Short mmCIF file of C-alpha atoms in Angstrom, two decimals:
data_model
loop_
_atom_site.label_atom_id
_atom_site.label_comp_id
_atom_site.label_asym_id
_atom_site.label_seq_id
_atom_site.Cartn_x
_atom_site.Cartn_y
_atom_site.Cartn_z
CA MET A 1 15.37 -3.24 -41.33
CA LYS A 2 13.04 -4.06 -44.19
CA ALA A 3 10.43 -5.51 -41.85
CA GLU A 4 10.63 -2.33 -39.79
CA SER A 5 9.93 -0.04 -42.77
CA THR A 6 7.02 -2.28 -43.79
CA THR A 7 5.50 -1.99 -40.30
CA ARG A 8 5.94 1.76 -40.36
CA TRP A 9 4.28 1.98 -43.78
CA LEU A 10 1.39 -0.18 -42.61
CA SER A 11 0.88 1.85 -39.46
CA THR A 12 0.83 5.10 -41.48
CA VAL A 13 -1.83 3.71 -43.82
CA SER A 14 -3.83 2.46 -40.86
CA LEU A 15 -3.57 5.84 -39.12
CA LEU A 16 -4.81 7.61 -42.25
CA PHE A 17 -7.73 5.19 -42.37
CA VAL A 18 -8.63 5.84 -38.72
CA LEU A 19 -8.38 9.61 -39.22
CA THR A 20 -10.57 9.47 -42.33
CA LEU A 21 -13.13 7.38 -40.46
CA LEU A 22 -13.26 9.75 -37.49
CA GLY A 23 -13.33 12.79 -39.76
CA GLY A 24 -16.13 11.20 -41.79
CA ILE A 25 -18.25 10.57 -38.70
CA LEU A 26 -17.75 14.16 -37.54
CA ALA A 27 -18.48 15.62 -40.99
CA LEU A 28 -21.61 13.48 -41.26
CA SER A 29 -22.89 14.60 -37.84
CA PHE A 30 -22.26 18.24 -38.66
CA SER A 31 -23.96 18.03 -42.05
CA SER A 32 -27.07 16.47 -40.50
CA LEU A 33 -27.11 19.34 -38.03
CA HIS A 34 -27.51 21.90 -40.85
CA TRP A 35 -25.33 24.23 -38.87
CA GLU A 36 -24.70 27.56 -40.53
CA TRP A 37 -21.07 28.26 -39.90
CA ASN A 38 -20.26 31.82 -39.05
CA TRP A 39 -16.51 31.99 -38.68
CA SER A 40 -16.26 35.67 -39.54
CA ALA A 41 -17.97 36.66 -36.29
CA VAL A 42 -15.43 34.85 -34.10
CA TRP A 43 -12.45 35.79 -36.31
CA ILE A 44 -12.75 39.34 -34.96
CA TYR A 45 -11.78 38.05 -31.53
CA ARG A 46 -8.68 36.11 -32.66
CA GLU A 47 -6.23 38.28 -30.73
CA LYS A 48 -8.23 37.97 -27.54
CA PHE A 49 -8.32 34.22 -28.07
CA LEU A 50 -4.57 34.05 -28.58
CA GLN A 51 -4.06 36.09 -25.43
CA GLY A 52 -6.29 33.68 -23.53
CA TRP A 53 -4.30 30.77 -24.88
CA LEU A 54 -1.04 32.40 -23.73
CA THR A 55 -2.61 33.00 -20.31
CA THR A 56 -3.55 29.30 -20.09
CA PHE A 57 -0.01 28.39 -21.08
CA LEU A 58 1.51 30.68 -18.47
CA LEU A 59 -1.02 29.60 -15.85
CA SER A 60 -0.23 25.93 -16.47
CA LEU A 61 3.50 26.47 -16.47
CA SER A 62 3.43 28.40 -13.18
CA THR A 63 1.13 25.82 -11.62
CA LEU A 64 3.45 23.02 -12.71
CA ALA A 65 6.47 24.82 -11.28
CA LEU A 66 4.69 25.32 -7.96
CA SER A 67 2.78 22.04 -7.62
CA ILE A 68 5.72 19.69 -8.14
CA PRO A 69 7.74 20.95 -5.14
CA LEU A 70 4.50 21.15 -3.15
CA GLY A 71 3.66 17.56 -4.15
CA LEU A 72 7.15 16.46 -3.12
CA ALA A 73 6.73 18.18 0.24
CA LEU A 74 3.37 16.45 0.78
CA THR A 75 4.93 13.08 -0.07
CA ALA A 76 7.88 13.70 2.24
CA GLY A 77 5.45 14.68 5.00
CA ARG A 78 3.38 11.55 4.47
CA ILE A 79 6.37 9.22 4.43
CA GLY A 80 8.88 10.69 6.79
CA GLY A 81 7.08 13.21 8.96
CA TYR A 82 6.03 12.96 12.58
CA LEU A 83 2.53 11.64 13.20
CA PRO A 84 0.69 15.02 13.18
CA VAL A 85 2.58 16.06 10.02
CA ARG A 86 1.73 12.73 8.41
CA GLN A 87 -1.92 13.09 9.34
CA PHE A 88 -2.04 16.69 8.14
CA CYS A 89 -0.51 15.85 4.75
CA THR A 90 -2.71 12.78 4.29
CA LEU A 91 -5.80 14.77 5.17
CA ILE A 92 -4.96 17.53 2.68
CA VAL A 93 -4.33 15.01 -0.09
CA GLU A 94 -7.54 13.08 0.57
CA LEU A 95 -9.65 16.24 0.90
CA VAL A 96 -8.32 17.65 -2.33
CA ARG A 97 -8.66 14.39 -4.24
CA GLY A 98 -12.08 13.63 -2.84
CA THR A 99 -13.85 16.90 -3.66
CA PRO A 100 -14.62 18.61 -6.99
CA LEU A 101 -12.10 21.18 -8.17
CA LEU A 102 -15.03 23.50 -8.91
CA VAL A 103 -15.98 23.58 -5.21
CA GLN A 104 -12.36 24.06 -4.16
CA ILE A 105 -11.96 27.02 -6.49
CA LEU A 106 -15.12 28.70 -5.21
CA VAL A 107 -14.42 28.09 -1.53
CA LEU A 108 -10.72 28.93 -1.67
CA PHE A 109 -11.19 32.05 -3.78
CA TYR A 110 -14.36 33.58 -2.32
CA ILE A 111 -13.88 32.52 1.31
CA VAL A 112 -10.22 31.86 2.08
CA GLY A 113 -8.92 34.26 -0.58
CA SER A 114 -11.17 37.13 0.51
CA ALA A 115 -10.27 36.57 4.16
CA LEU A 116 -6.58 36.76 3.26
CA GLY A 117 -7.14 39.75 1.00
CA LEU A 118 -5.95 37.89 -2.10
CA GLU A 119 -7.70 39.61 -4.98
CA ASN A 120 -5.55 38.98 -8.01
CA ARG A 121 -7.50 36.25 -9.82
CA PHE A 122 -4.56 35.07 -11.87
CA PHE A 123 -2.32 34.45 -8.84
CA ALA A 124 -5.16 33.08 -6.75
CA GLY A 125 -5.91 30.72 -9.63
CA ILE A 126 -2.32 29.51 -9.72
CA LEU A 127 -2.29 28.89 -5.96
CA ILE A 128 -5.61 27.01 -5.91
CA LEU A 129 -4.75 24.88 -8.93
CA SER A 130 -1.28 24.18 -7.52
CA LEU A 131 -2.74 22.77 -4.33
CA PHE A 132 -5.11 20.58 -6.35
CA GLU A 133 -2.40 19.24 -8.65
CA ALA A 134 0.09 18.83 -5.79
CA ALA A 135 -2.25 16.29 -4.19
CA TYR A 136 -2.21 14.21 -7.39
CA PHE A 137 1.52 14.64 -7.89
CA SER A 138 2.01 13.56 -4.29
CA GLU A 139 0.21 10.28 -5.01
CA ILE A 140 2.40 9.74 -8.07
CA PHE A 141 5.57 10.39 -6.06
CA ARG A 142 4.43 8.13 -3.26
CA GLY A 143 3.71 5.32 -5.75
CA ALA A 144 7.11 5.77 -7.37
CA TRP A 145 8.83 5.69 -4.01
CA GLN A 146 6.97 2.56 -2.95
CA SER A 147 7.72 0.85 -6.25
CA ILE A 148 11.41 0.65 -5.34
CA PRO A 149 11.90 -2.97 -4.26
CA GLN A 150 13.13 -3.67 -0.75
CA SER A 151 15.85 -5.83 -2.30
CA THR A 152 17.36 -2.77 -3.97
CA LEU A 153 17.39 -0.91 -0.67
CA ASN A 154 19.00 -3.94 1.00
CA SER A 155 21.69 -3.87 -1.64
CA ALA A 156 22.38 -0.24 -0.88
CA ARG A 157 22.73 -1.10 2.82
CA ALA A 158 24.96 -4.09 2.07
CA ILE A 159 27.47 -1.98 0.14
CA GLY A 160 27.53 0.48 3.03
CA LEU A 161 25.83 3.52 1.51
CA THR A 162 24.66 6.20 3.93
CA PRO A 163 20.92 7.00 3.92
CA GLN A 164 21.71 10.31 2.18
CA ASP A 165 23.69 8.61 -0.60
CA THR A 166 21.00 5.95 -0.92
CA PHE A 167 18.47 8.72 -1.42
CA THR A 168 20.46 10.69 -3.99
CA GLN A 169 22.14 7.83 -5.85
CA ILE A 170 19.49 5.10 -5.77
CA ILE A 171 16.03 6.19 -4.68
CA THR A 172 15.74 9.48 -6.56
CA PRO A 173 16.91 8.30 -9.98
CA LEU A 174 14.82 5.11 -9.77
CA ALA A 175 11.69 6.84 -8.52
CA LEU A 176 12.02 9.62 -11.08
CA ARG A 177 12.35 7.11 -13.88
CA ASN A 178 9.29 5.26 -12.63
CA CYS A 179 7.07 8.30 -12.38
CA LEU A 180 7.96 10.23 -15.54
CA PRO A 181 5.10 8.82 -17.68
CA SER A 182 2.49 9.53 -14.98
CA LEU A 183 3.95 13.01 -14.44
CA ALA A 184 3.57 13.82 -18.12
CA SER A 185 -0.03 12.65 -18.22
CA GLN A 186 -0.91 14.44 -14.97
CA THR A 187 0.56 17.60 -16.49
CA ALA A 188 -1.82 17.21 -19.44
CA SER A 189 -4.69 16.95 -16.93
CA LEU A 190 -3.40 20.04 -15.17
CA ILE A 191 -3.66 22.05 -18.38
CA LYS A 192 -7.28 20.99 -18.88
CA ASP A 193 -8.07 21.52 -15.19
CA SER A 194 -7.01 25.15 -15.55
CA SER A 195 -10.15 25.69 -17.69
CA LEU A 196 -12.25 25.54 -14.50
CA LEU A 197 -10.64 28.76 -13.31
CA SER A 198 -12.99 30.44 -15.81
CA ILE A 199 -15.63 30.40 -13.04
CA ILE A 200 -13.66 32.97 -11.06
CA ALA A 201 -13.16 34.93 -14.30
CA VAL A 202 -9.46 34.28 -14.79
CA SER A 203 -9.08 35.37 -18.40
CA GLU A 204 -7.66 32.09 -19.62
CA VAL A 205 -8.64 30.58 -22.94
CA THR A 206 -11.86 28.83 -21.81
CA HIS A 207 -13.12 32.05 -20.27
CA VAL A 208 -12.31 33.88 -23.49
CA ALA A 209 -14.18 31.24 -25.53
CA GLN A 210 -17.21 31.66 -23.25
CA GLU A 211 -17.10 35.39 -23.79
CA ILE A 212 -16.75 35.06 -27.56
CA ASN A 213 -19.74 32.71 -27.52
CA ALA A 214 -21.75 35.25 -25.53
CA PHE A 215 -20.86 38.04 -27.94
CA THR A 216 -21.39 36.14 -31.19
CA TYR A 217 -23.91 33.36 -30.42
CA SER A 218 -21.59 31.10 -32.43
CA THR A 219 -21.16 28.25 -30.00
CA LEU A 220 -19.34 25.70 -32.15
CA GLU A 221 -17.14 28.36 -33.73
CA SER A 222 -16.10 29.46 -30.25
CA TYR A 223 -15.55 26.05 -28.68
CA LEU A 224 -14.02 24.01 -31.52
CA PRO A 225 -10.93 26.25 -31.65
CA LEU A 226 -10.82 25.86 -27.87
CA ALA A 227 -10.45 22.09 -28.24
CA VAL A 228 -7.64 22.63 -30.74
CA ALA A 229 -5.98 25.14 -28.42
CA TYR A 230 -5.85 22.56 -25.60
CA LEU A 231 -4.74 19.78 -27.94
CA LEU A 232 -1.78 21.90 -29.01
CA LEU A 233 -0.63 21.89 -25.38
CA THR A 234 -1.62 18.36 -24.33
CA ALA A 235 -0.75 16.31 -27.43
CA PRO A 236 3.03 16.79 -27.08
CA LEU A 237 2.72 15.67 -23.45
CA ALA A 238 0.82 12.54 -24.45
CA LEU A 239 3.57 11.71 -26.94
CA LEU A 240 6.24 12.33 -24.32
CA SER A 241 4.42 10.15 -21.80
CA ARG A 242 4.16 7.33 -24.36
CA LYS A 243 7.84 7.62 -25.19
CA TRP A 244 8.88 7.51 -21.53
CA GLU A 245 6.62 4.52 -20.93
CA ARG A 246 8.32 2.64 -23.73
CA SER A 247 11.82 3.40 -22.52
CA LEU A 248 10.76 2.29 -19.05
CA ALA A 249 9.39 -1.02 -20.33
CA TYR A 250 12.70 -1.58 -22.12
CA ALA A 251 14.80 -0.80 -19.07
CA ASN A 252 12.85 -3.25 -16.93
CA MET B 1 39.50 -10.01 10.16
CA GLN B 2 37.78 -12.30 12.62
CA ILE B 3 34.00 -12.63 12.84
CA GLU B 4 32.25 -14.72 15.37
CA ALA B 5 28.64 -15.30 16.41
CA SER B 6 28.11 -15.96 20.08
CA HIS B 7 24.80 -17.54 21.12
CA VAL B 8 22.92 -15.37 18.65
CA GLY B 9 19.17 -15.48 18.26
CA ARG B 10 17.00 -13.55 15.83
CA LEU B 11 13.25 -13.20 16.17
CA TYR B 12 10.81 -12.42 13.35
CA GLY B 13 7.40 -11.64 14.75
CA ASP B 14 7.05 -14.41 17.32
CA LEU B 15 9.22 -16.97 15.51
CA TRP B 16 12.90 -17.52 16.13
CA ALA B 17 14.67 -17.71 12.75
CA ILE B 18 17.78 -18.90 14.57
CA ARG B 19 18.52 -19.40 18.21
CA ASP B 20 21.60 -19.98 20.32
CA VAL B 21 23.97 -20.23 17.36
CA SER B 22 27.69 -19.88 18.01
CA ILE B 23 30.16 -20.07 15.18
CA GLN B 24 33.49 -18.61 14.17
CA VAL B 25 34.21 -17.73 10.55
CA PRO B 26 37.41 -19.63 9.68
CA VAL B 27 40.16 -17.53 8.14
CA GLY B 28 41.35 -18.44 4.65
CA GLU B 29 38.99 -21.30 4.01
CA PRO B 30 35.36 -21.34 2.96
CA LEU B 31 32.51 -21.71 5.41
CA LEU B 32 29.46 -23.36 3.90
CA LEU B 33 26.09 -22.87 5.53
CA LEU B 34 23.95 -25.86 4.60
CA GLY B 35 20.51 -26.96 5.59
CA PRO B 36 16.86 -27.03 4.57
CA SER B 37 15.19 -23.80 3.43
CA GLY B 38 13.84 -21.85 6.35
CA GLY B 39 16.44 -23.38 8.64
CA GLY B 40 18.16 -20.08 9.34
CA LYS B 41 21.06 -19.93 6.84
CA SER B 42 20.19 -16.53 5.42
CA THR B 43 19.52 -15.09 8.85
CA LEU B 44 22.90 -16.17 10.18
CA LEU B 45 24.57 -14.73 7.09
CA ARG B 46 22.78 -11.41 7.53
CA LEU B 47 23.71 -11.25 11.20
CA LEU B 48 27.38 -11.89 10.42
CA ALA B 49 27.23 -9.22 7.71
CA GLY B 50 25.67 -6.66 10.04
CA LEU B 51 22.57 -6.36 7.87
CA GLU B 52 20.49 -7.30 10.89
CA THR B 53 21.10 -7.32 14.61
CA PRO B 54 20.47 -10.23 16.97
CA GLN B 55 17.93 -10.02 19.81
CA GLU B 56 19.98 -12.55 21.79
CA GLY B 57 23.73 -13.01 21.97
CA LYS B 58 26.21 -10.97 19.99
CA ILE B 59 28.39 -10.77 16.93
CA ILE B 60 32.06 -10.37 17.79
CA VAL B 61 34.45 -8.72 15.36
CA ASP B 62 38.17 -8.85 16.09
CA GLU B 63 37.36 -9.76 19.70
CA LYS B 64 35.10 -6.75 20.21
CA PRO B 65 31.32 -6.99 20.26
CA LEU B 66 29.72 -5.40 17.21
CA SER B 67 27.69 -2.33 18.13
CA THR B 68 24.09 -2.25 17.01
CA ASN B 69 24.30 1.40 16.10
CA GLU B 70 23.50 1.88 12.40
CA SER B 71 26.58 3.95 11.58
CA ASP B 72 28.90 1.42 13.30
CA LEU B 73 27.17 -1.37 11.41
CA ARG B 74 27.73 0.56 8.21
CA ILE B 75 31.46 0.64 8.87
CA HIS B 76 31.35 -3.12 9.51
CA ARG B 77 29.46 -3.72 6.26
CA ARG B 78 31.99 -1.67 4.32
CA ARG B 79 34.74 -4.07 5.39
CA LEU B 80 32.84 -7.02 3.91
CA GLY B 81 31.44 -8.03 0.56
CA PHE B 82 27.87 -9.31 0.31
CA VAL B 83 26.11 -11.00 -2.60
CA PHE B 84 22.37 -11.71 -2.54
CA GLN B 85 20.51 -14.59 -4.12
CA GLU B 86 19.55 -12.42 -7.04
CA GLY B 87 22.46 -10.03 -7.38
CA ASN B 88 20.35 -6.96 -6.71
CA LEU B 89 22.33 -4.81 -9.05
CA PHE B 90 21.01 -1.28 -9.32
CA PRO B 91 18.77 -1.38 -12.41
CA HIS B 92 19.44 2.19 -13.50
CA LEU B 93 23.21 1.74 -13.59
CA ASN B 94 25.27 -0.26 -16.06
CA ALA B 95 27.74 -2.96 -15.00
CA VAL B 96 30.70 -0.65 -14.56
CA GLU B 97 28.66 2.00 -12.69
CA ASN B 98 27.30 -0.67 -10.35
CA ILE B 99 30.87 -1.46 -9.37
CA THR B 100 32.12 2.13 -9.12
CA LEU B 101 29.15 3.42 -7.06
CA PRO B 102 30.21 1.86 -3.71
CA LEU B 103 33.88 2.59 -4.42
CA ILE B 104 33.15 6.28 -4.90
CA HIS B 105 30.39 6.76 -2.31
CA ALA B 106 31.27 4.26 0.41
CA HIS B 107 35.04 4.01 0.07
CA GLY B 108 36.01 7.49 -1.06
CA LEU B 109 37.88 6.53 -4.21
CA SER B 110 38.24 9.10 -6.98
CA HIS B 111 36.18 8.55 -10.09
CA THR B 112 39.28 7.59 -12.11
CA ALA B 113 40.58 5.15 -9.52
CA ALA B 114 37.14 3.55 -9.13
CA LEU B 115 36.82 3.18 -12.89
CA ALA B 116 40.23 1.54 -13.19
CA ARG B 117 39.38 -0.89 -10.40
CA ALA B 118 35.99 -1.71 -11.96
CA LYS B 119 37.60 -2.42 -15.35
CA GLU B 120 40.16 -4.67 -13.67
CA LEU B 121 37.40 -6.68 -11.95
CA LEU B 122 35.23 -6.92 -15.07
CA GLU B 123 38.23 -8.21 -16.97
CA ARG B 124 38.95 -10.78 -14.31
CA PHE B 125 35.37 -12.11 -14.48
CA ARG B 126 35.45 -11.94 -18.31
CA LEU B 127 32.80 -9.25 -18.49
CA LEU B 128 34.72 -6.34 -19.94
CA ASN B 129 32.69 -6.47 -23.15
CA ARG B 130 29.54 -6.07 -21.03
CA ALA B 131 30.80 -3.06 -19.08
CA HIS B 132 28.18 -0.70 -20.42
CA TYR B 133 25.21 -3.08 -20.29
CA ARG B 134 22.41 -2.47 -17.82
CA PRO B 135 21.40 -5.40 -15.57
CA ALA B 136 18.28 -6.02 -17.70
CA GLU B 137 20.53 -6.59 -20.71
CA LEU B 138 22.72 -9.18 -18.95
CA SER B 139 22.08 -12.88 -18.43
CA GLY B 140 21.46 -14.17 -14.90
CA GLY B 141 24.99 -15.57 -14.67
CA GLN B 142 26.51 -12.32 -15.89
CA ARG B 143 24.45 -10.30 -13.42
CA GLN B 144 25.59 -12.49 -10.58
CA ARG B 145 29.24 -12.16 -11.63
CA VAL B 146 28.87 -8.37 -11.77
CA ALA B 147 27.40 -8.56 -8.26
CA ILE B 148 30.42 -10.54 -7.10
CA ALA B 149 32.72 -8.03 -8.81
CA ARG B 150 30.86 -5.23 -7.02
CA ALA B 151 31.26 -6.96 -3.67
CA MET B 152 34.98 -7.46 -4.41
CA GLY B 153 35.59 -3.84 -5.39
CA HIS B 154 37.28 -2.77 -2.17
CA ASP B 155 39.03 -6.14 -1.81
CA PRO B 156 37.27 -7.28 1.38
CA GLU B 157 38.81 -10.04 3.45
CA ILE B 158 35.52 -11.85 3.70
CA LEU B 159 32.89 -12.34 1.04
CA LEU B 160 29.42 -13.45 2.17
CA LEU B 161 27.04 -14.95 -0.37
CA ASP B 162 23.39 -15.86 0.11
CA GLU B 163 22.51 -18.71 -2.27
CA PRO B 164 24.28 -17.03 -5.18
CA THR B 165 23.38 -19.74 -7.70
CA SER B 166 19.85 -20.72 -6.62
CA ALA B 167 18.15 -18.57 -9.23
CA LEU B 168 20.37 -19.72 -12.09
CA ASP B 169 20.26 -22.59 -14.59
CA PRO B 170 23.15 -25.14 -14.39
CA GLU B 171 25.25 -23.52 -17.08
CA MET B 172 25.03 -20.06 -15.52
CA SER B 173 25.62 -21.57 -12.09
CA ALA B 174 28.89 -22.99 -13.38
CA GLU B 175 30.01 -19.50 -14.51
CA VAL B 176 29.42 -18.25 -10.99
CA THR B 177 30.86 -21.20 -9.06
CA ASP B 178 34.00 -21.10 -11.22
CA ALA B 179 34.45 -17.46 -10.27
CA LEU B 180 33.95 -18.30 -6.57
CA GLU B 181 36.35 -21.22 -6.66
CA SER B 182 39.08 -19.05 -8.11
CA LEU B 183 38.51 -16.44 -5.40
CA SER B 184 38.68 -19.14 -2.73
CA GLN B 185 41.91 -20.53 -4.16
CA GLU B 186 43.45 -17.08 -3.86
CA GLY B 187 42.76 -17.22 -0.14
CA LYS B 188 39.66 -15.07 0.02
CA THR B 189 37.40 -16.22 2.85
CA LEU B 190 33.96 -17.10 1.53
CA VAL B 191 30.91 -17.56 3.73
CA LEU B 192 28.28 -19.15 1.59
CA ALA B 193 24.70 -20.26 2.12
CA THR B 194 24.01 -22.78 -0.60
CA HIS B 195 22.16 -25.87 -1.78
CA ALA B 196 24.72 -26.64 -4.49
CA THR B 197 26.28 -29.77 -3.00
CA GLY B 198 28.55 -30.55 -5.98
CA PHE B 199 30.12 -27.14 -5.68
CA ALA B 200 30.29 -27.47 -1.90
CA LYS B 201 32.27 -30.71 -2.17
CA ARG B 202 34.69 -29.16 -4.66
CA ILE B 203 35.35 -26.04 -2.67
CA GLY B 204 35.97 -27.85 0.65
CA GLY B 205 36.37 -25.87 3.82
CA GLN B 206 33.96 -26.27 6.71
CA VAL B 207 30.25 -27.05 6.78
CA ALA B 208 27.87 -25.57 9.32
CA PHE B 209 24.57 -27.43 9.17
CA LEU B 210 21.56 -25.41 10.27
CA HIS B 211 18.40 -27.29 10.96
CA ASP B 212 15.23 -26.18 12.71
CA HIS B 213 16.74 -22.78 13.55
CA ARG B 214 19.78 -24.25 15.31
CA LEU B 215 23.32 -25.10 14.39
CA THR B 216 23.32 -28.89 14.63
CA SER B 217 26.78 -29.73 13.33
CA TYR B 218 30.05 -28.13 12.34
CA GLY B 219 33.07 -29.76 10.72
CA PRO B 220 35.15 -30.31 7.58
CA THR B 221 33.12 -30.42 4.36
CA LYS B 222 34.63 -33.76 3.32
CA ASN B 223 33.47 -35.47 6.51
CA PHE B 224 30.02 -33.95 6.26
CA PHE B 225 29.36 -35.51 2.87
CA GLN B 226 31.10 -38.84 3.56
CA ASN B 227 29.55 -39.37 6.92
CA PRO B 228 26.63 -37.04 7.67
CA PRO B 229 26.94 -36.20 11.37
CA THR B 230 23.23 -36.08 12.28
CA GLU B 231 20.00 -37.72 11.25
CA GLY B 232 18.80 -34.34 9.95
CA ALA B 233 21.87 -33.97 7.76
CA ARG B 234 21.44 -37.51 6.38
CA LEU B 235 17.81 -36.77 5.51
CA TYR B 236 18.70 -33.42 3.94
CA LEU B 237 21.40 -34.96 1.73
CA SER B 238 19.22 -37.87 0.68
CA ARG B 239 16.48 -35.43 -0.37
CA ILE B 240 18.91 -33.33 -2.35
CA TYR B 241 20.43 -36.32 -4.15
CA ARG B 242 17.01 -37.66 -5.08
CA GLU B 243 16.38 -34.57 -7.21
#
């Protein structure tokens, strides 16, 4: 118990040291820049910024809710589907993972979206981003499924479980446990990926920051709060991912 | 319950793991499958257990050939108990849940009845104080005893075990063999692939010696050790004793 509190104390001191060091380097770089801070110009746009942040939050949440089932469907298609289904799902995943999101957004919005008459940028953004993230989620699910040892599946057969019970009682809980850390970190990526939707003028927080910059010519004052805005969303996920990783290491 | 293999052969790729093996599982006494690694012990065990199907010959259960249809095989497997070399407990479930899972999902017991049965088995194998431990928190010997308890949950007539002590140190092996001996004394039929000759001599029964993918001898355990019936058996025993 005593050793534990000593370690905690040491790690706090060390963290403070690291933070001071990083802060010092940043402060030094900024002071050598002779930047004239002009926070009052961007402060005017605080409500717009907050709205953008909420839009990013909502955008990410909707994308998450849509891309996970879509990712599961892609995985199911790649594992269990008939040959054409398997090929189709594999092709989608590889296309999406192999090309820049920027290009996908432009092509899907201006070509496919226009052809389908989809004009709402917010919803189009959610759909495009969901497809992109689903491809990554699908890889995570596939990895988790393949990480279940054959010996465990043999055990399930030996005790006479039906394939359905094996899926619900054994495969799903084990795979879920295995993929939770990667899911959390992919979700953090998803949030940052949503910033690219600014190129089709979805009024999420990056787009708002670009606008504020254009209005005020205060680049750093526009983009530094943007970094903080994303950190507020991604940092809890990083912590969660770390925590799940630890509990996984313990269980194995 | 009567299980019999009749001229069975099982092919992996283009290699026969076993070929033309006929054997009847004796009722009420242990059957020991002995022989060098790769000789076909595990394959025969898996065929008898309905975990695999033979390409040649057939498995006969209660005088009827065993169907190769997966749902029929599942019914066959539910009548037996099977223990793997490394218990293969489900890592996300604790000891008691590992035992109740097949009782609830394969044998239709209520949650309460399954729990009572699991507690009874854990007590019998002196593991009640480990009931809520996950496999990773148990020793190898404890894991293997939980696996035996799981296989015994529905009180099968026949318990098949594939080298249940090979992955354990001598002390843990003893925990497991003691548990098996007591089951055998109660009249449970054990079919056991093993290299543990000391345990084999103690438990008695019959020895089937598998060598080069064939069954080369079959007879009482005592005779096998006193007077090895084939040159292969003599060589096998002399190699084991040298260790």
